[in-house]
mmCIF file of C-alpha atoms in Angstrom:
data_model
loop_
_atom_site.group_PDB
_atom_site.id
_atom_site.type_symbol
_atom_site.label_atom_id
_atom_site.label_comp_id
_atom_site.label_asym_id
_atom_site.label_seq_id
_atom_site.Cartn_x
_atom_site.Cartn_y
_atom_site.Cartn_z
ATOM 1 C CA MET A 12 3.298 34.464 -22.033
ATOM 2 C CA THR A 13 4.732 31.791 -24.282
ATOM 3 C CA SER A 14 3.719 28.185 -24.079
ATOM 4 C CA GLN A 15 7.227 27.235 -22.982
ATOM 5 C CA ALA A 16 6.733 29.189 -19.800
ATOM 6 C CA LEU A 17 3.809 27.014 -18.852
ATOM 7 C CA ASP A 18 4.566 23.897 -17.000
ATOM 8 C CA LEU A 19 2.599 21.710 -14.677
ATOM 9 C CA ASN A 20 4.476 19.196 -12.617
ATOM 10 C CA GLU A 21 2.929 16.026 -11.263
ATOM 11 C CA GLU A 22 2.632 17.322 -7.708
ATOM 12 C CA TYR A 23 0.641 20.388 -8.744
ATOM 13 C CA ARG A 24 -1.487 18.410 -11.166
ATOM 14 C CA ASP A 25 -2.391 16.063 -8.328
ATOM 15 C CA ILE A 26 -3.311 18.961 -6.048
ATOM 16 C CA TYR A 27 -5.518 20.669 -8.656
ATOM 17 C CA GLN A 28 -7.215 17.360 -9.261
ATOM 18 C CA GLU A 29 -7.905 16.923 -5.559
ATOM 19 C CA LEU A 30 -9.126 20.508 -5.052
ATOM 20 C CA VAL A 31 -11.575 20.043 -7.910
ATOM 21 C CA ASN A 32 -12.501 16.597 -6.641
ATOM 22 C CA VAL A 33 -13.784 18.211 -3.446
ATOM 23 C CA ALA A 34 -15.401 21.149 -5.269
ATOM 24 C CA MET A 35 -17.172 19.022 -7.882
ATOM 25 C CA GLY A 36 -18.446 16.752 -5.103
ATOM 26 C CA ARG A 37 -20.181 19.679 -3.422
ATOM 27 C CA ALA A 38 -21.667 20.794 -6.720
ATOM 28 C CA ALA A 39 -22.896 17.282 -7.493
ATOM 29 C CA ASP A 40 -24.432 17.037 -4.035
ATOM 30 C CA LEU A 41 -26.574 20.120 -4.699
ATOM 31 C CA LEU A 42 -27.697 18.920 -8.100
ATOM 32 C CA ALA A 43 -28.339 15.381 -6.858
ATOM 33 C CA ARG A 44 -30.616 16.732 -4.114
ATOM 34 C CA LEU A 45 -32.428 18.901 -6.622
ATOM 35 C CA LEU A 46 -32.968 16.029 -9.048
ATOM 36 C CA ASP A 47 -33.350 13.374 -6.382
ATOM 37 C CA THR A 48 -30.919 11.056 -8.128
ATOM 38 C CA TYR A 49 -27.351 9.849 -7.829
ATOM 39 C CA ILE A 50 -24.636 11.504 -9.886
ATOM 40 C CA ILE A 51 -21.609 9.442 -10.798
ATOM 41 C CA LEU A 52 -18.421 11.388 -10.207
ATOM 42 C CA PRO A 53 -15.329 11.025 -12.373
ATOM 43 C CA VAL A 54 -11.680 11.621 -11.590
ATOM 44 C CA PRO A 55 -11.166 15.211 -12.815
ATOM 45 C CA LYS A 56 -8.784 15.699 -15.739
ATOM 46 C CA VAL A 57 -6.174 18.424 -15.442
ATOM 47 C CA ASN A 58 -4.401 19.740 -18.539
ATOM 48 C CA LEU A 59 -2.645 22.752 -19.930
ATOM 49 C CA LEU A 60 -4.189 23.561 -23.247
ATOM 50 C CA ALA A 61 -4.538 26.087 -26.005
ATOM 51 C CA ARG A 62 -7.918 27.498 -26.907
ATOM 52 C CA THR A 63 -7.678 25.791 -30.274
ATOM 53 C CA GLU A 64 -7.471 22.430 -28.499
ATOM 54 C CA LEU A 65 -10.504 23.033 -26.342
ATOM 55 C CA ALA A 66 -13.119 21.327 -28.483
ATOM 56 C CA MET A 67 -10.817 18.341 -28.911
ATOM 57 C CA THR A 68 -10.310 17.821 -25.218
ATOM 58 C CA LEU A 69 -13.980 17.369 -24.560
ATOM 59 C CA ALA A 70 -13.270 13.698 -24.727
ATOM 60 C CA ALA A 71 -16.576 12.405 -23.512
ATOM 61 C CA LEU A 72 -18.427 14.097 -26.340
ATOM 62 C CA ASP A 73 -18.921 12.524 -29.691
ATOM 63 C CA LYS A 74 -17.909 14.753 -32.585
ATOM 64 C CA ASN A 75 -21.435 14.610 -33.887
ATOM 65 C CA ASP A 76 -23.138 15.215 -30.582
ATOM 66 C CA ARG A 77 -25.259 18.307 -30.442
ATOM 67 C CA VAL A 78 -24.754 20.341 -27.308
ATOM 68 C CA SER A 79 -25.974 23.369 -25.462
ATOM 69 C CA ALA A 80 -23.418 25.381 -23.564
ATOM 70 C CA VAL A 81 -23.091 28.163 -21.040
ATOM 71 C CA CYS A 82 -19.961 30.042 -20.073
ATOM 72 C CA GLN A 83 -19.339 32.264 -17.116
ATOM 73 C CA GLY A 84 -16.263 34.326 -16.341
ATOM 74 C CA PHE A 85 -14.860 34.615 -12.849
ATOM 75 C CA SER A 86 -12.078 36.538 -11.160
ATOM 76 C CA GLY A 87 -10.640 37.375 -7.788
ATOM 77 C CA ASP A 88 -7.244 37.767 -6.148
ATOM 78 C CA ARG A 89 -5.602 38.234 -9.568
ATOM 79 C CA ILE A 90 -6.892 34.822 -10.625
ATOM 80 C CA SER A 91 -9.259 34.751 -13.549
ATOM 81 C CA GLY A 92 -10.827 32.336 -15.926
ATOM 82 C CA GLU A 93 -14.054 30.991 -17.223
ATOM 83 C CA ALA A 94 -16.282 28.088 -16.386
ATOM 84 C CA LEU A 95 -18.109 26.189 -19.091
ATOM 85 C CA LEU A 96 -21.003 23.824 -18.852
ATOM 86 C CA LEU A 97 -22.002 21.643 -21.782
ATOM 87 C CA LEU A 98 -25.085 19.477 -21.918
ATOM 88 C CA THR A 99 -25.703 17.035 -24.724
ATOM 89 C CA ASP A 100 -29.153 17.063 -26.310
ATOM 90 C CA ALA A 101 -29.921 13.700 -24.699
ATOM 91 C CA THR A 102 -29.675 15.355 -21.303
ATOM 92 C CA PHE A 103 -32.757 17.564 -21.510
ATOM 93 C CA PRO A 104 -35.451 14.867 -21.489
ATOM 94 C CA ASP A 105 -33.689 13.222 -18.523
ATOM 95 C CA LEU A 106 -33.497 16.504 -16.642
ATOM 96 C CA ALA A 107 -37.106 17.378 -17.348
ATOM 97 C CA HIS A 108 -38.208 13.897 -16.335
ATOM 98 C CA LEU A 109 -36.323 14.027 -13.025
ATOM 99 C CA LEU A 110 -37.759 17.436 -12.285
ATOM 100 C CA GLY A 111 -41.232 16.138 -13.053
ATOM 101 C CA SER A 112 -41.748 18.661 -15.799
ATOM 102 C CA GLU A 113 -43.932 17.651 -18.720
ATOM 103 C CA SER A 114 -43.237 20.375 -21.202
ATOM 104 C CA THR A 115 -40.013 19.144 -22.768
ATOM 105 C CA GLY A 116 -38.907 20.045 -26.219
ATOM 106 C CA SER A 117 -39.548 23.746 -26.124
ATOM 107 C CA ARG A 118 -36.429 25.837 -26.474
ATOM 108 C CA GLY A 119 -37.470 28.226 -23.759
ATOM 109 C CA ASN A 120 -37.901 25.444 -21.281
ATOM 110 C CA GLU A 121 -34.599 23.884 -22.229
ATOM 111 C CA LEU A 122 -32.882 27.224 -21.866
ATOM 112 C CA GLU A 123 -34.232 27.452 -18.358
ATOM 113 C CA LEU A 124 -32.980 23.938 -17.540
ATOM 114 C CA LEU A 125 -29.594 24.810 -18.995
ATOM 115 C CA MET A 126 -29.276 28.025 -16.991
ATOM 116 C CA ASP A 127 -30.515 26.455 -13.770
ATOM 117 C CA THR A 128 -28.086 23.562 -14.065
ATOM 118 C CA ALA A 129 -25.244 25.938 -14.883
ATOM 119 C CA ASN A 130 -26.059 28.105 -11.886
ATOM 120 C CA VAL A 131 -25.957 25.174 -9.514
ATOM 121 C CA LEU A 132 -22.916 23.376 -10.892
ATOM 122 C CA ILE A 133 -20.711 26.324 -11.817
ATOM 123 C CA GLY A 134 -21.571 28.336 -8.716
ATOM 124 C CA ALA A 135 -20.973 25.510 -6.254
ATOM 125 C CA CYS A 136 -17.859 24.204 -7.947
ATOM 126 C CA LEU A 137 -16.207 27.635 -8.108
ATOM 127 C CA LYS A 138 -17.120 28.359 -4.518
ATOM 128 C CA GLY A 139 -15.800 25.002 -3.351
ATOM 129 C CA PHE A 140 -12.553 25.505 -5.229
ATOM 130 C CA ALA A 141 -12.075 29.103 -4.053
ATOM 131 C CA GLU A 142 -12.739 28.271 -0.408
ATOM 132 C CA GLN A 143 -10.023 25.673 -0.332
ATOM 133 C CA ILE A 144 -7.374 28.108 -1.532
ATOM 134 C CA ASP A 145 -8.842 30.913 0.546
ATOM 135 C CA VAL A 146 -9.882 33.299 -2.213
ATOM 136 C CA GLU A 147 -13.208 34.686 -3.375
ATOM 137 C CA PHE A 148 -14.288 34.805 -6.978
ATOM 138 C CA ALA A 149 -16.735 37.281 -8.426
ATOM 139 C CA GLN A 150 -18.715 35.772 -11.273
ATOM 140 C CA SER A 151 -19.854 37.586 -14.373
ATOM 141 C CA LEU A 152 -23.293 36.947 -15.806
ATOM 142 C CA PRO A 153 -23.656 33.555 -17.456
ATOM 143 C CA GLU A 154 -23.842 33.584 -21.213
ATOM 144 C CA VAL A 155 -25.357 31.020 -23.550
ATOM 145 C CA LEU A 156 -22.809 29.958 -26.150
ATOM 146 C CA GLY A 157 -25.307 28.034 -28.175
ATOM 147 C CA GLN A 158 -28.132 25.543 -28.160
ATOM 148 C CA HIS A 159 -28.283 22.269 -30.035
ATOM 149 C CA ARG A 160 -25.179 22.751 -32.073
ATOM 150 C CA LYS A 161 -21.905 20.989 -32.730
ATOM 151 C CA VAL A 162 -18.946 21.595 -30.439
ATOM 152 C CA ASP A 163 -16.821 22.928 -33.300
ATOM 153 C CA GLY A 164 -16.642 26.695 -33.221
ATOM 154 C CA LEU A 165 -18.508 26.927 -29.938
ATOM 155 C CA PHE A 166 -15.603 28.551 -28.117
ATOM 156 C CA ASP A 167 -14.578 31.123 -30.669
ATOM 157 C CA GLN A 168 -15.702 34.025 -28.535
ATOM 158 C CA PRO A 169 -14.418 33.655 -24.995
ATOM 159 C CA ALA A 170 -15.847 35.504 -22.007
ATOM 160 C CA ILE A 171 -12.292 36.294 -21.009
ATOM 161 C CA PRO A 172 -9.620 36.402 -23.703
ATOM 162 C CA TRP A 173 -7.080 33.632 -23.292
ATOM 163 C CA GLU A 174 -4.848 31.600 -25.518
ATOM 164 C CA GLN A 175 -3.533 29.064 -23.057
ATOM 165 C CA ALA A 176 -5.185 27.841 -19.916
ATOM 166 C CA LEU A 177 -5.100 25.397 -17.106
ATOM 167 C CA ALA A 178 -8.146 23.288 -17.858
ATOM 168 C CA ILE A 179 -9.885 21.074 -15.346
ATOM 169 C CA GLU A 180 -12.552 18.868 -16.840
ATOM 170 C CA VAL A 181 -15.276 17.071 -14.947
ATOM 171 C CA THR A 182 -17.697 14.716 -16.677
ATOM 172 C CA TYR A 183 -20.705 14.053 -14.489
ATOM 173 C CA ARG A 184 -23.048 11.222 -15.353
ATOM 174 C CA LEU A 185 -26.573 10.646 -14.126
ATOM 175 C CA GLU A 186 -26.909 7.124 -12.839
ATOM 176 C CA ASN A 187 -28.887 4.783 -15.129
ATOM 177 C CA LYS A 188 -29.105 7.473 -17.796
ATOM 178 C CA GLU A 189 -27.175 8.415 -20.889
ATOM 179 C CA SER A 190 -26.910 12.044 -19.839
ATOM 180 C CA THR A 191 -23.558 13.636 -19.290
ATOM 181 C CA PHE A 192 -22.672 17.083 -18.045
ATOM 182 C CA GLU A 193 -19.304 18.489 -18.996
ATOM 183 C CA LEU A 194 -18.026 21.054 -16.551
ATOM 184 C CA LEU A 195 -14.805 22.851 -17.380
ATOM 185 C CA LEU A 196 -12.864 25.268 -15.270
ATOM 186 C CA LEU A 197 -10.358 27.236 -17.303
ATOM 187 C CA PHE A 198 -7.767 29.374 -15.575
ATOM 188 C CA THR A 199 -5.803 31.858 -17.680
ATOM 189 C CA SER A 200 -2.083 31.251 -17.989
ATOM 190 C CA GLU A 201 -1.453 34.462 -16.027
ATOM 191 C CA SER A 202 -3.367 32.971 -13.105
ATOM 192 C CA ILE A 203 -1.347 29.810 -12.860
ATOM 193 C CA GLU A 204 1.610 31.250 -11.004
ATOM 194 C CA ILE A 205 -0.715 32.837 -8.437
ATOM 195 C CA LEU A 206 -2.645 29.603 -8.074
ATOM 196 C CA ASN A 207 0.594 27.703 -7.583
ATOM 197 C CA ASN A 208 1.578 30.118 -4.828
ATOM 198 C CA LYS A 209 -1.746 29.543 -3.087
ATOM 199 C CA ILE A 210 -1.098 25.839 -3.335
ATOM 200 C CA ASN A 211 2.393 26.181 -1.879
ATOM 201 C CA PHE A 212 0.739 27.798 1.089
ATOM 202 C CA LEU A 213 -1.559 24.788 1.448
ATOM 203 C CA LEU A 214 1.439 22.469 1.393
ATOM 204 C CA GLU A 215 3.196 24.379 4.152
ATOM 205 C CA GLU A 216 0.264 24.621 6.516
ATOM 206 C CA MET B 1 2.738 -1.753 19.527
ATOM 207 C CA PRO B 2 1.740 0.721 16.806
ATOM 208 C CA THR B 3 -1.689 0.312 15.186
ATOM 209 C CA PRO B 4 -1.358 -0.596 11.497
ATOM 210 C CA ILE B 5 -3.486 1.774 9.412
ATOM 211 C CA LEU B 6 -4.036 2.242 5.708
ATOM 212 C CA ILE B 7 -4.709 5.422 3.797
ATOM 213 C CA CYS B 8 -6.167 4.792 0.354
ATOM 214 C CA ASP B 9 -6.603 7.739 -2.023
ATOM 215 C CA ASP B 10 -5.468 8.292 -5.591
ATOM 216 C CA SER B 11 -4.240 11.761 -4.656
ATOM 217 C CA ALA B 12 -0.878 12.012 -2.886
ATOM 218 C CA PHE B 13 -1.990 15.433 -1.640
ATOM 219 C CA ALA B 14 -5.159 13.971 -0.113
ATOM 220 C CA ARG B 15 -3.127 11.226 1.586
ATOM 221 C CA LYS B 16 -0.823 13.880 2.999
ATOM 222 C CA GLN B 17 -3.818 15.899 4.280
ATOM 223 C CA MET B 18 -5.192 12.737 5.864
ATOM 224 C CA ILE B 19 -1.941 11.886 7.649
ATOM 225 C CA ARG B 20 -1.660 15.454 8.896
ATOM 226 C CA ALA B 21 -5.177 15.287 10.340
ATOM 227 C CA LEU B 22 -4.452 12.213 12.476
ATOM 228 C CA PRO B 23 -3.739 12.772 16.174
ATOM 229 C CA LYS B 24 -0.003 13.402 16.530
ATOM 230 C CA SER B 25 0.372 11.157 19.539
ATOM 231 C CA TRP B 26 -1.513 8.218 18.015
ATOM 232 C CA ASP B 27 1.017 5.426 17.626
ATOM 233 C CA VAL B 28 0.468 4.167 14.076
ATOM 234 C CA GLU B 29 2.241 2.413 11.277
ATOM 235 C CA VAL B 30 0.923 3.973 8.073
ATOM 236 C CA SER B 31 0.571 2.125 4.767
ATOM 237 C CA GLN B 32 -0.583 3.949 1.663
ATOM 238 C CA ALA B 33 -2.458 2.851 -1.445
ATOM 239 C CA SER B 34 -3.557 4.803 -4.496
ATOM 240 C CA ASN B 35 -6.440 2.551 -5.524
ATOM 241 C CA GLY B 36 -8.651 -0.244 -4.244
ATOM 242 C CA GLU B 37 -6.565 -3.075 -5.637
ATOM 243 C CA GLU B 38 -3.480 -1.943 -3.784
ATOM 244 C CA ALA B 39 -5.591 -1.416 -0.679
ATOM 245 C CA LEU B 40 -6.987 -4.951 -0.692
ATOM 246 C CA GLU B 41 -3.474 -6.380 -0.888
ATOM 247 C CA ILE B 42 -2.428 -4.422 2.193
ATOM 248 C CA ILE B 43 -5.624 -5.297 4.069
ATOM 249 C CA ARG B 44 -5.248 -9.020 3.261
ATOM 250 C CA ALA B 45 -1.679 -8.848 4.567
ATOM 251 C CA GLY B 46 -3.125 -7.753 7.898
ATOM 252 C CA LYS B 47 -1.556 -4.312 7.734
ATOM 253 C CA ALA B 48 -4.719 -2.271 8.114
ATOM 254 C CA GLU B 49 -6.625 -2.400 11.355
ATOM 255 C CA VAL B 50 -8.215 0.865 10.231
ATOM 256 C CA THR B 51 -8.634 1.888 6.579
ATOM 257 C CA PHE B 52 -9.290 5.463 5.480
ATOM 258 C CA LEU B 53 -10.856 5.014 2.067
ATOM 259 C CA ASP B 54 -11.547 7.464 -0.759
ATOM 260 C CA LEU B 55 -14.431 6.708 -3.155
ATOM 261 C CA THR B 56 -13.544 8.313 -6.483
ATOM 262 C CA MET B 57 -10.441 6.489 -7.711
ATOM 263 C CA PRO B 58 -9.181 4.934 -10.927
ATOM 264 C CA VAL B 59 -8.524 1.164 -11.322
ATOM 265 C CA MET B 60 -10.795 0.167 -8.446
ATOM 266 C CA ASP B 61 -13.004 2.727 -6.737
ATOM 267 C CA GLY B 62 -14.012 2.857 -3.106
ATOM 268 C CA TYR B 63 -17.442 1.267 -3.585
ATOM 269 C CA GLU B 64 -15.996 -1.835 -5.214
ATOM 270 C CA THR B 65 -13.253 -2.040 -2.606
ATOM 271 C CA LEU B 66 -15.809 -1.797 0.188
ATOM 272 C CA SER B 67 -18.022 -4.485 -1.281
ATOM 273 C CA ILE B 68 -15.058 -6.888 -1.509
ATOM 274 C CA ILE B 69 -14.019 -6.098 2.067
ATOM 275 C CA HIS B 70 -17.627 -6.726 3.061
ATOM 276 C CA SER B 71 -18.201 -9.953 1.109
ATOM 277 C CA GLU B 72 -14.858 -11.496 2.085
ATOM 278 C CA ASP B 73 -15.223 -10.217 5.633
ATOM 279 C CA LEU B 74 -11.684 -8.777 5.589
ATOM 280 C CA PRO B 75 -10.306 -7.675 8.945
ATOM 281 C CA THR B 76 -10.364 -3.884 8.797
ATOM 282 C CA MET B 77 -12.533 -1.035 10.044
ATOM 283 C CA VAL B 78 -13.306 1.305 7.155
ATOM 284 C CA ILE B 79 -13.734 5.042 7.474
ATOM 285 C CA VAL B 80 -14.687 6.571 4.137
ATOM 286 C CA VAL B 81 -13.136 9.990 3.480
ATOM 287 C CA SER B 82 -14.656 11.378 0.316
ATOM 288 C CA GLY B 83 -15.471 14.434 -1.735
ATOM 289 C CA ASP B 84 -18.586 12.629 -2.942
ATOM 290 C CA ILE B 85 -20.971 13.871 -0.278
ATOM 291 C CA GLN B 86 -24.295 13.011 -1.937
ATOM 292 C CA PRO B 87 -26.825 11.507 0.496
ATOM 293 C CA GLU B 88 -26.905 8.423 -1.705
ATOM 294 C CA ALA B 89 -23.114 8.010 -1.419
ATOM 295 C CA MET B 90 -23.315 8.046 2.373
ATOM 296 C CA GLN B 91 -26.160 5.529 2.438
ATOM 297 C CA ARG B 92 -24.378 3.197 0.031
ATOM 298 C CA VAL B 93 -21.102 3.064 1.914
ATOM 299 C CA LYS B 94 -22.872 2.501 5.232
ATOM 300 C CA LYS B 95 -24.799 -0.349 3.637
ATOM 301 C CA LEU B 96 -21.514 -1.778 2.402
ATOM 302 C CA GLY B 97 -20.210 -1.861 5.941
ATOM 303 C CA ALA B 98 -18.264 1.388 6.258
ATOM 304 C CA MET B 99 -18.121 2.482 9.861
ATOM 305 C CA GLU B 100 -18.172 6.208 9.215
ATOM 306 C CA PHE B 101 -18.284 8.773 6.423
ATOM 307 C CA ILE B 102 -16.129 11.873 6.616
ATOM 308 C CA ARG B 103 -16.381 14.648 4.046
ATOM 309 C CA LYS B 104 -13.244 16.060 2.484
ATOM 310 C CA PRO B 105 -11.159 17.949 3.278
ATOM 311 C CA ILE B 106 -10.763 16.177 6.611
ATOM 312 C CA THR B 107 -9.913 18.232 9.693
ATOM 313 C CA SER B 108 -7.939 17.042 12.709
ATOM 314 C CA GLU B 109 -10.999 17.729 14.915
ATOM 315 C CA LYS B 110 -13.177 15.449 12.828
ATOM 316 C CA ALA B 111 -10.512 12.731 12.688
ATOM 317 C CA LYS B 112 -10.104 12.758 16.458
ATOM 318 C CA GLU B 113 -13.848 12.822 17.096
ATOM 319 C CA THR B 114 -14.384 9.807 14.840
ATOM 320 C CA LEU B 115 -11.527 7.784 16.309
ATOM 321 C CA VAL B 116 -12.743 8.456 19.847
ATOM 322 C CA THR B 117 -16.410 7.779 19.001
ATOM 323 C CA TYR B 118 -15.601 4.310 17.706
ATOM 324 C CA GLY B 119 -13.209 3.526 20.549
ATOM 325 C CA ILE B 120 -10.229 3.231 18.218
ATOM 326 C CA VAL B 121 -8.344 5.633 20.452
ATOM 327 C CA GLN B 122 -9.145 6.685 24.008
ATOM 328 C CA GLU B 123 -9.727 10.362 24.742
ATOM 329 C CA GLY B 124 -6.888 10.463 27.287
ATOM 330 C CA GLU B 125 -4.508 8.623 24.992
ATOM 331 C CA ILE B 126 -4.109 11.477 22.531
#
């Protein structure tokens, strides 16, 4: 599919934003209960983008920030894509502190924090999104893209091959902390038409 | 006379969902706002006996809007309708004077139940 074929009008953009608003709220609720804190929710950002633009769109991240990232593919009802979770290095001490764990700094422990956070946020957000459009997604196993590295080059090997995608970006912040969590839902260009049809159904109901 | 109500949400889709969930026979005059600033203008003009308020919005979010309504004692009953369903969010909006918290997406059952519970509409009326 060529980039010209991809188009996202204002009405659909608004609906994707709202569907993710509800989904990310559920995900944040789970994590907030786990960490016993309040998570500040953003207005989700919806964009069509090329894979090459991905690193650039992670607006909340400083170019020099070191991050750890997990990706997880999902598919169902001819819709497919991948979810990404990025945590900046500053996040791990905050997470460990909130969970009352003392042994910060070890890579193994941080890997566990990364995977646990990804499980909660990605799982709940995908489920919340899928429920609203009445589909079910199967998730592939989560994969670590890297630990403590720059964003550049992080996305060179996708879980699902795609060139263009509908990207929905959510930047969670822990209240009174510097930590941010970047959650991205990427839907392949082939999925967009099917998603739009599901949305048309929502509009008619 | 129709009851003046306000629906404040940055998403046009969410506002549409909200309007659809209201009891069909409830006689209302609906105003809409896409952020807190617009909402306050409508409330100050006396056009919002009941306000359905989202929390996560650009320009002015629901928390700030609520605290201004609260501190200026503006004449509206606020029902928060939000995707932010953290326990802390619910506690904060109640503390700021919101009458009720409804989680998104709102259903017509929940809308009716809330309106009846707070005596905004009578059971037999709708």
